[in-house]
Coordinates of C-alpha atoms in Angstrom, one line a residue:
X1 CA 0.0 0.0 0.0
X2 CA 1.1 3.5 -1.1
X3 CA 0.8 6.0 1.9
X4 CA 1.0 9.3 0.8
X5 CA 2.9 12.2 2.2
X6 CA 0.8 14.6 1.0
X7 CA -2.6 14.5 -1.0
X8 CA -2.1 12.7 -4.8
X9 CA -4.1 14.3 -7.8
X10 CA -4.5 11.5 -10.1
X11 CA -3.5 12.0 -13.7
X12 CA -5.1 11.7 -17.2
X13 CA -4.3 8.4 -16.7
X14 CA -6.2 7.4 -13.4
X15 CA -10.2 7.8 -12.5
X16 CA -10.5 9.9 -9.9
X17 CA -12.7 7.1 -7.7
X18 CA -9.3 5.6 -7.4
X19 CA -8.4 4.7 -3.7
X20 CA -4.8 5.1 -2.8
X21 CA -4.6 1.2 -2.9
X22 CA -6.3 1.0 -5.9
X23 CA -3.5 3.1 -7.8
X24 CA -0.6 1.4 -5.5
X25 CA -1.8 -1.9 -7.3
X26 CA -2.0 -0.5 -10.4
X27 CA 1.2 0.9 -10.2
X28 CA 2.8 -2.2 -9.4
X29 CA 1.1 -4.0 -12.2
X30 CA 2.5 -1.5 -14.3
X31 CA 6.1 -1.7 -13.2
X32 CA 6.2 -5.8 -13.4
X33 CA 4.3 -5.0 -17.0
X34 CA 7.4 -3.1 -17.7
X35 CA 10.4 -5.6 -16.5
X36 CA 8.3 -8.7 -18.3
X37 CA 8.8 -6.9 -21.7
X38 CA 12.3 -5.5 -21.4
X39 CA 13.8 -9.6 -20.1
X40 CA 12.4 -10.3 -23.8
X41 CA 14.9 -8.5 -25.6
X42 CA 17.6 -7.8 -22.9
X43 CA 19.0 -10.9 -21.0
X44 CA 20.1 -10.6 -17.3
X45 CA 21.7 -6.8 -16.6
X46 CA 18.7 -6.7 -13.7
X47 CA 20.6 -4.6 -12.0
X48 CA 21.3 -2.5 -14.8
X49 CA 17.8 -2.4 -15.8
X50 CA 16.8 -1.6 -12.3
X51 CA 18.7 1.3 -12.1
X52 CA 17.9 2.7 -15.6
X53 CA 14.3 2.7 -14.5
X54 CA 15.2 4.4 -11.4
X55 CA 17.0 7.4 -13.1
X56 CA 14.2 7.4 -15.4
X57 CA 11.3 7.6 -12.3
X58 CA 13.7 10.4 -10.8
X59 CA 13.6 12.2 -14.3
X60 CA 17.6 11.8 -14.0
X61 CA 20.2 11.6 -16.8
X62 CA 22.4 8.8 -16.7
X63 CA 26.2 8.0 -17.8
X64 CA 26.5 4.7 -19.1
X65 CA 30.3 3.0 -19.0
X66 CA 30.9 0.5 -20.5
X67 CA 33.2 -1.4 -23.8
X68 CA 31.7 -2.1 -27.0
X69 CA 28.8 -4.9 -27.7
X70 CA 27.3 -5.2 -23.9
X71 CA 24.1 -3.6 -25.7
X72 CA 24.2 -0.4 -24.4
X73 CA 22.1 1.2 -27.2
X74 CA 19.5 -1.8 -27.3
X75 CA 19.2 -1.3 -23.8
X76 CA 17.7 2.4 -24.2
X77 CA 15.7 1.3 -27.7
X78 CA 14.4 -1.0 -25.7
X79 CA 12.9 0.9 -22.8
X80 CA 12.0 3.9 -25.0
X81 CA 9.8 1.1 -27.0
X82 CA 8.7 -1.0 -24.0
X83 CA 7.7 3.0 -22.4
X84 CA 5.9 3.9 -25.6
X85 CA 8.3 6.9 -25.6
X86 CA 10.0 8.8 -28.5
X87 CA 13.4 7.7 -29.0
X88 CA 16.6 9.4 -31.0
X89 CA 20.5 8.5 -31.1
X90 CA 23.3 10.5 -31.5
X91 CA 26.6 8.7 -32.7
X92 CA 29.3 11.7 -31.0
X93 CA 32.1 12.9 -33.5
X94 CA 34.7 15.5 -33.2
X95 CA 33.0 17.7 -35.6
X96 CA 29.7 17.5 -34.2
X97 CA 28.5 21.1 -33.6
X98 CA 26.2 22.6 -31.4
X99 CA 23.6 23.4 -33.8
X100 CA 24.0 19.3 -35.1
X101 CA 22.0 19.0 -31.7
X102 CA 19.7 21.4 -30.9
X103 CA 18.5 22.6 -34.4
X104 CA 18.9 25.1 -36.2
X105 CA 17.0 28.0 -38.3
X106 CA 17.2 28.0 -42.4
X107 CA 15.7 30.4 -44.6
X108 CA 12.9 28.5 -46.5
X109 CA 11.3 29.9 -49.9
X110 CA 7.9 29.7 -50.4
X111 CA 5.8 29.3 -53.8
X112 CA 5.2 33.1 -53.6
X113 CA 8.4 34.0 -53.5
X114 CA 8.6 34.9 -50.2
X115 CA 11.7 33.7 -48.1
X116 CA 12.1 33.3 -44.1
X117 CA 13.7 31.9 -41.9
X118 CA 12.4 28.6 -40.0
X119 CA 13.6 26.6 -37.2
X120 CA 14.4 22.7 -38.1
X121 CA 14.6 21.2 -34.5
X122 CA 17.5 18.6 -33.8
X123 CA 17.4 14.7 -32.4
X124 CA 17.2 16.4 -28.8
X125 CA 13.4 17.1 -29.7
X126 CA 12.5 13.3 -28.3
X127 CA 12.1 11.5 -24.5
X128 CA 14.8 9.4 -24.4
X129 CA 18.0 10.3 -26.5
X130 CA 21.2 8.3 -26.6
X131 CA 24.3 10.3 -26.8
X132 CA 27.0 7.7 -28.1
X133 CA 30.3 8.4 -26.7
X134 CA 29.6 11.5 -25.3
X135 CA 33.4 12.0 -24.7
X136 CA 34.3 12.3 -28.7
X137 CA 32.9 15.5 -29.1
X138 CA 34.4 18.8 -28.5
X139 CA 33.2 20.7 -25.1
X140 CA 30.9 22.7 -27.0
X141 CA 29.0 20.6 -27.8
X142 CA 29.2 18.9 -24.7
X143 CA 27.9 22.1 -23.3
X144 CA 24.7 22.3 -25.7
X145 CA 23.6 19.1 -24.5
X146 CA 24.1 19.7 -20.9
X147 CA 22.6 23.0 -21.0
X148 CA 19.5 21.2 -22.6
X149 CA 19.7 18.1 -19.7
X150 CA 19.7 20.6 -17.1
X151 CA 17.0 23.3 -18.3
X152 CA 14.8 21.3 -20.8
X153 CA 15.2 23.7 -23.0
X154 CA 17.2 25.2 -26.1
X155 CA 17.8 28.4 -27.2
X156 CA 18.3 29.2 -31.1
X157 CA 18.4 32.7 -32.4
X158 CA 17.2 34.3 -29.5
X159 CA 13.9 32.1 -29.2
X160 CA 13.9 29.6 -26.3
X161 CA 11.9 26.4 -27.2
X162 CA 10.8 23.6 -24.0
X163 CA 11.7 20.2 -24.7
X164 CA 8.8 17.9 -24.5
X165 CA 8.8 15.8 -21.2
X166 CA 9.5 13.3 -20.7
X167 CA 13.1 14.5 -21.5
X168 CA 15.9 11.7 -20.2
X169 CA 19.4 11.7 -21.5
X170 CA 21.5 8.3 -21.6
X171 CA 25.4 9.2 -22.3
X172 CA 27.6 6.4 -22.9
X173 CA 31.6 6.5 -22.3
X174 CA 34.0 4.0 -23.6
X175 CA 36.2 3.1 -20.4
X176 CA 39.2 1.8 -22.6
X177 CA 39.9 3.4 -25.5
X178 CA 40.9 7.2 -24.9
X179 CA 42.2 8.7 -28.4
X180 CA 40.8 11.4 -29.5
X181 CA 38.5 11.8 -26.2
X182 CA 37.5 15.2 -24.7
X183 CA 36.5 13.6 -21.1
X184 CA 33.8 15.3 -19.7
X185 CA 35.2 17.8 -16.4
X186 CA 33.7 17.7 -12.4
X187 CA 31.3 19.7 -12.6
X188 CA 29.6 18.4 -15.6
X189 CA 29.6 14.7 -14.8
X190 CA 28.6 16.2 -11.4
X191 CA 24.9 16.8 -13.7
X192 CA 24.3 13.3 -14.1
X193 CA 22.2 11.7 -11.8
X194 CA 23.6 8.0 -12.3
X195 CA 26.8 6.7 -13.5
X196 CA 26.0 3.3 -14.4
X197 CA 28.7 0.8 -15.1
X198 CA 28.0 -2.6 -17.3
X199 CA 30.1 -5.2 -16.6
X200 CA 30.7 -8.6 -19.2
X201 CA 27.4 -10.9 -19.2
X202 CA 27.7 -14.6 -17.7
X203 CA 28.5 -17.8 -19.4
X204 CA 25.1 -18.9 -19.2
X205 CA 23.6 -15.2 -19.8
X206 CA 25.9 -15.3 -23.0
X207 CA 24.6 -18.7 -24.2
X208 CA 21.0 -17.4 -23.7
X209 CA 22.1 -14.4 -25.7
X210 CA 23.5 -16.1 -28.8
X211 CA 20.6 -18.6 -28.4
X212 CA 18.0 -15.6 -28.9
X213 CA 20.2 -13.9 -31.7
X214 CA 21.0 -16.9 -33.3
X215 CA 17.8 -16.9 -35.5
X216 CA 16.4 -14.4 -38.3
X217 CA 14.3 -12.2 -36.1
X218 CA 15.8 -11.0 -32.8
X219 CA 13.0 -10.8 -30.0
X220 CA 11.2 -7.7 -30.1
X221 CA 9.2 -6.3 -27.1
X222 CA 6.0 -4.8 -27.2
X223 CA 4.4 -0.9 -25.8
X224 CA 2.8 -1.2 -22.4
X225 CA 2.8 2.5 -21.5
X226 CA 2.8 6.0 -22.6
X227 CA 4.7 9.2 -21.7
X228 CA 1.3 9.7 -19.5
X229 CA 2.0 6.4 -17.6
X230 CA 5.6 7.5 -17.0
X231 CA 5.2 10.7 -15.3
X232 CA 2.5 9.5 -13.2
X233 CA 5.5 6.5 -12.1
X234 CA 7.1 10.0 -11.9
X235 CA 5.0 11.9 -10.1
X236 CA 4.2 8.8 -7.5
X237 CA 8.1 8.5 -6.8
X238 CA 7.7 12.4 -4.6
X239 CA 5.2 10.6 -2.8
X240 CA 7.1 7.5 -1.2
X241 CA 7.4 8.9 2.3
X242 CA 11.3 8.8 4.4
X243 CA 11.7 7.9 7.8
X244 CA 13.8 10.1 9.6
X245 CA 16.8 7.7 10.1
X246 CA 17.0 7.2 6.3
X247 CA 17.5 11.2 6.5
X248 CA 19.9 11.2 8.5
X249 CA 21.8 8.0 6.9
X250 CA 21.9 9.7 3.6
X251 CA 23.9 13.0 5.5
X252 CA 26.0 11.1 7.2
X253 CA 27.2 9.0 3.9
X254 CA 27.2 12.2 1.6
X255 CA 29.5 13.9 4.9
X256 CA 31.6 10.8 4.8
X257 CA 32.5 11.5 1.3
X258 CA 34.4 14.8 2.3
X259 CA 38.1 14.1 3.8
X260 CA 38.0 17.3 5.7
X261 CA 35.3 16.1 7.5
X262 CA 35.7 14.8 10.7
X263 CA 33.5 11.9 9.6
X264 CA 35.3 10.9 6.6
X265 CA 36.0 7.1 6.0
X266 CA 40.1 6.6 6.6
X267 CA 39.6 5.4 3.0
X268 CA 38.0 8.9 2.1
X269 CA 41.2 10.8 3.5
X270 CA 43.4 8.7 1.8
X271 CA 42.2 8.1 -1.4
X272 CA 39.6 10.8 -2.2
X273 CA 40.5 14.6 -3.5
X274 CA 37.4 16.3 -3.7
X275 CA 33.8 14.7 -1.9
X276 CA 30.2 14.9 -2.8
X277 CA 28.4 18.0 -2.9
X278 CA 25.0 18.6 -1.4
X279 CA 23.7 17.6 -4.9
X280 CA 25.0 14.0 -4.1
X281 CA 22.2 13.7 -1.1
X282 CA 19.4 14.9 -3.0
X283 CA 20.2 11.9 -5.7
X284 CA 20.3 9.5 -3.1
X285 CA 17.0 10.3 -1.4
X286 CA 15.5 10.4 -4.5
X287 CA 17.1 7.6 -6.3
X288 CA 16.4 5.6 -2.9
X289 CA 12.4 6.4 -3.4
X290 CA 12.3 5.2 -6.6
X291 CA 14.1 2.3 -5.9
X292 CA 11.5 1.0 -3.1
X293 CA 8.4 2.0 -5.5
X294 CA 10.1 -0.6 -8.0
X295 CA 10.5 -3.1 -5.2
X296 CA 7.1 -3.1 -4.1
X297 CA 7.9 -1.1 -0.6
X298 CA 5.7 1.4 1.0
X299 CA 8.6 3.4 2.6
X300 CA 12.1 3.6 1.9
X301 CA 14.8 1.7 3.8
X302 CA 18.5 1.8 4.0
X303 CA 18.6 -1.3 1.8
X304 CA 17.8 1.2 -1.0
X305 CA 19.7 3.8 -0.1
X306 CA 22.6 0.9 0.1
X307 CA 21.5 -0.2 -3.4
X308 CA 22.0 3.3 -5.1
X309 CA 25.3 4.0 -3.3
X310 CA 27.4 3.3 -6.0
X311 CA 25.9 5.1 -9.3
X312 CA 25.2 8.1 -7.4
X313 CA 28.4 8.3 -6.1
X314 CA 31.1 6.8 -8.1
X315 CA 31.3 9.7 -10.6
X316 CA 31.3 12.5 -8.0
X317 CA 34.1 11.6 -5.8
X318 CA 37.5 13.0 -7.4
X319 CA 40.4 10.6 -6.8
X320 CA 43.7 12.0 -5.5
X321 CA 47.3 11.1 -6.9
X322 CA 47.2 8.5 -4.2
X323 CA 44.0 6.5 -5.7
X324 CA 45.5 6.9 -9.4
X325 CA 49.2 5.8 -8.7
X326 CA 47.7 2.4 -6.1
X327 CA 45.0 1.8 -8.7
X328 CA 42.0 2.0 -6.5
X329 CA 38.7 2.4 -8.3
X330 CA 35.8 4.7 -6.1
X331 CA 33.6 1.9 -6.3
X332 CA 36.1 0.3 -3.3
X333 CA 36.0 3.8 -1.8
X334 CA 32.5 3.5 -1.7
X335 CA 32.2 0.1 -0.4
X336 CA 34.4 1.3 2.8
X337 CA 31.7 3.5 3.7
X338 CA 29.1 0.7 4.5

């Protein structure tokens, strides 16, 4: 049962006889509607799938890591379909401008032999957009697409224009191969809400993959929701109500992060440069709510706060010369502080 922290107002999507068990259920039904159709096409990667959905609930961007072929870009197609969402792709090149992005204005004739100028809008105009190897691009380009990330909007010729919601930005990064990169800085990895790293599939996930692939149509998943749907998911995330201990959990970690604090982890003051920012503990109570409406949970817990430790953190803890020389990864920084 859903109890709600403040009073709900139902959507397009929901009758307004709707009791607040009544949606909770329906909610539910929704989410396992969700996970049945992406496991067609995508095989294990639950926790990758998990998360995605979480960033997506939060309306957060997320920063995908991981080498070529672990189906990074099926995995947004995928959801974007399985969402009933718009979805666009952007392959990152070092001569990709600004304008490649957002749009631009060109002057148009018309059959009375008028001209003008008119705005052709760019792949941003979508819900979920992948930006392929967001690091191959110059920063200015970088830029544009952050700018739009952060204010859901684009400006072009002195006319701003809102990006439809939902707007969710998945950035992938190749972790290995660094010719010709322009890495992204601090404070603009600092914008995304998740960095989510994809490890190598199992032996037996692998078989299942190449048993799937192996004929002449790939499994294909079907629409069970609407950009409706998903911002009432959205919308019913705010309403997950936080104990008081979570609270202060989530301070304590995000302090923790900091080696000037007087709390910091002896792993922290070591290892760690520059800690989490403020921004770090409003991820994690957020990220934490949307965790336990996927998990079926009234409230939230420390078991999710636990369980989106890692991508919320992992990408805004700077390492010192310490962490780089001993090669040790934040993800074992992070693992310290539980």
């Amino acid at each position: 049962m859903l109890f709600l922290v403040q009073p709900y107002v139902p959507g397009p999507n929901f009758i307004m006889e709707q009791t607040p068990e009544e949606l909770w259920k329906h909610l539910q039904q929704k989410i396992e509607e969700i996970r049945r159709e992406i496991a067609r096409v995508i095989v294990g990667q639950d926790a990758v799938v998990e998360q995605m959905l979480a960033s997506l609930l939060c309306r957060g961007h997320c920063l995908l890591v991981g080498v070529p072929g672990l189906a990074k870009t099926l995995l947004v197609s995928t959801l974007g379909k399985v969402l009933g969402l718009k979805f666009g792709r952007i392959q990152f090149t070092p001569d990709l401008m600004p304008t490649d992005i957002v749009g631009s204005e060109i002057l148009q004739g018309s059959a009375e032999g008028l001209r003008r100028f008119e705005f052709v809008p760019g792949p941003v105009f979508t819900n979920l957009l992948l930006a392929d190897e967001i690091n191959r691009t110059p920063p200015k380009t970088q830029a544009a697409l952050l700018e739009a990330m952060q204010e859901k909007q684009v400006t072009v010729a002195g006319a701003t224009r809102c990006l439809e919601e939902p707007f969710i930005v998945y950035a992938t990064q190749n972790p290995v191969e660094h010719e010709g990169t322009y890495p992204l800085p601090e404070a603009q990895l600092d914008r995304f809400f998740f960095r989510i790293d994809i490890g190598y599939p199992s032996a037996k996930e692998e078989e299942e993959v190449l048993r799937r692939t192996a004929g002449l149509a790939a499994p294909t998943a079907d629409a069970v929701a609407d950009a409706a749907v998903v911002m009432e998911l959205q919308e019913a995330v705010t309403q997950i109500p936080v104990p008081d201990d979570v609270y202060t959990l989530i301070v304590k970690l995000v302090q923790s992060t900091r080696p000037e604090n007087e709390q910091a982890a002896p792993m922290v003051k070591k290892y760690v440069a520059c800690g989490a920012g403020p921004r770090a503990g409003q991820c994690l109570l957020a990220a934490a709510r949307a965790m336990a409406l996927l998990r079926g949970k009234s409230s939230v817990s420390p078991q999710e706060v636990r369980a989106v430790l890692h991508p919320v953190l992992r990408h805004r803890l700077i390492p010192n010369y310490a962490a780089t020389g001993e090669g040790v990864s934040m993800d074992a920084v992070i693992d310290s502080l539980l």
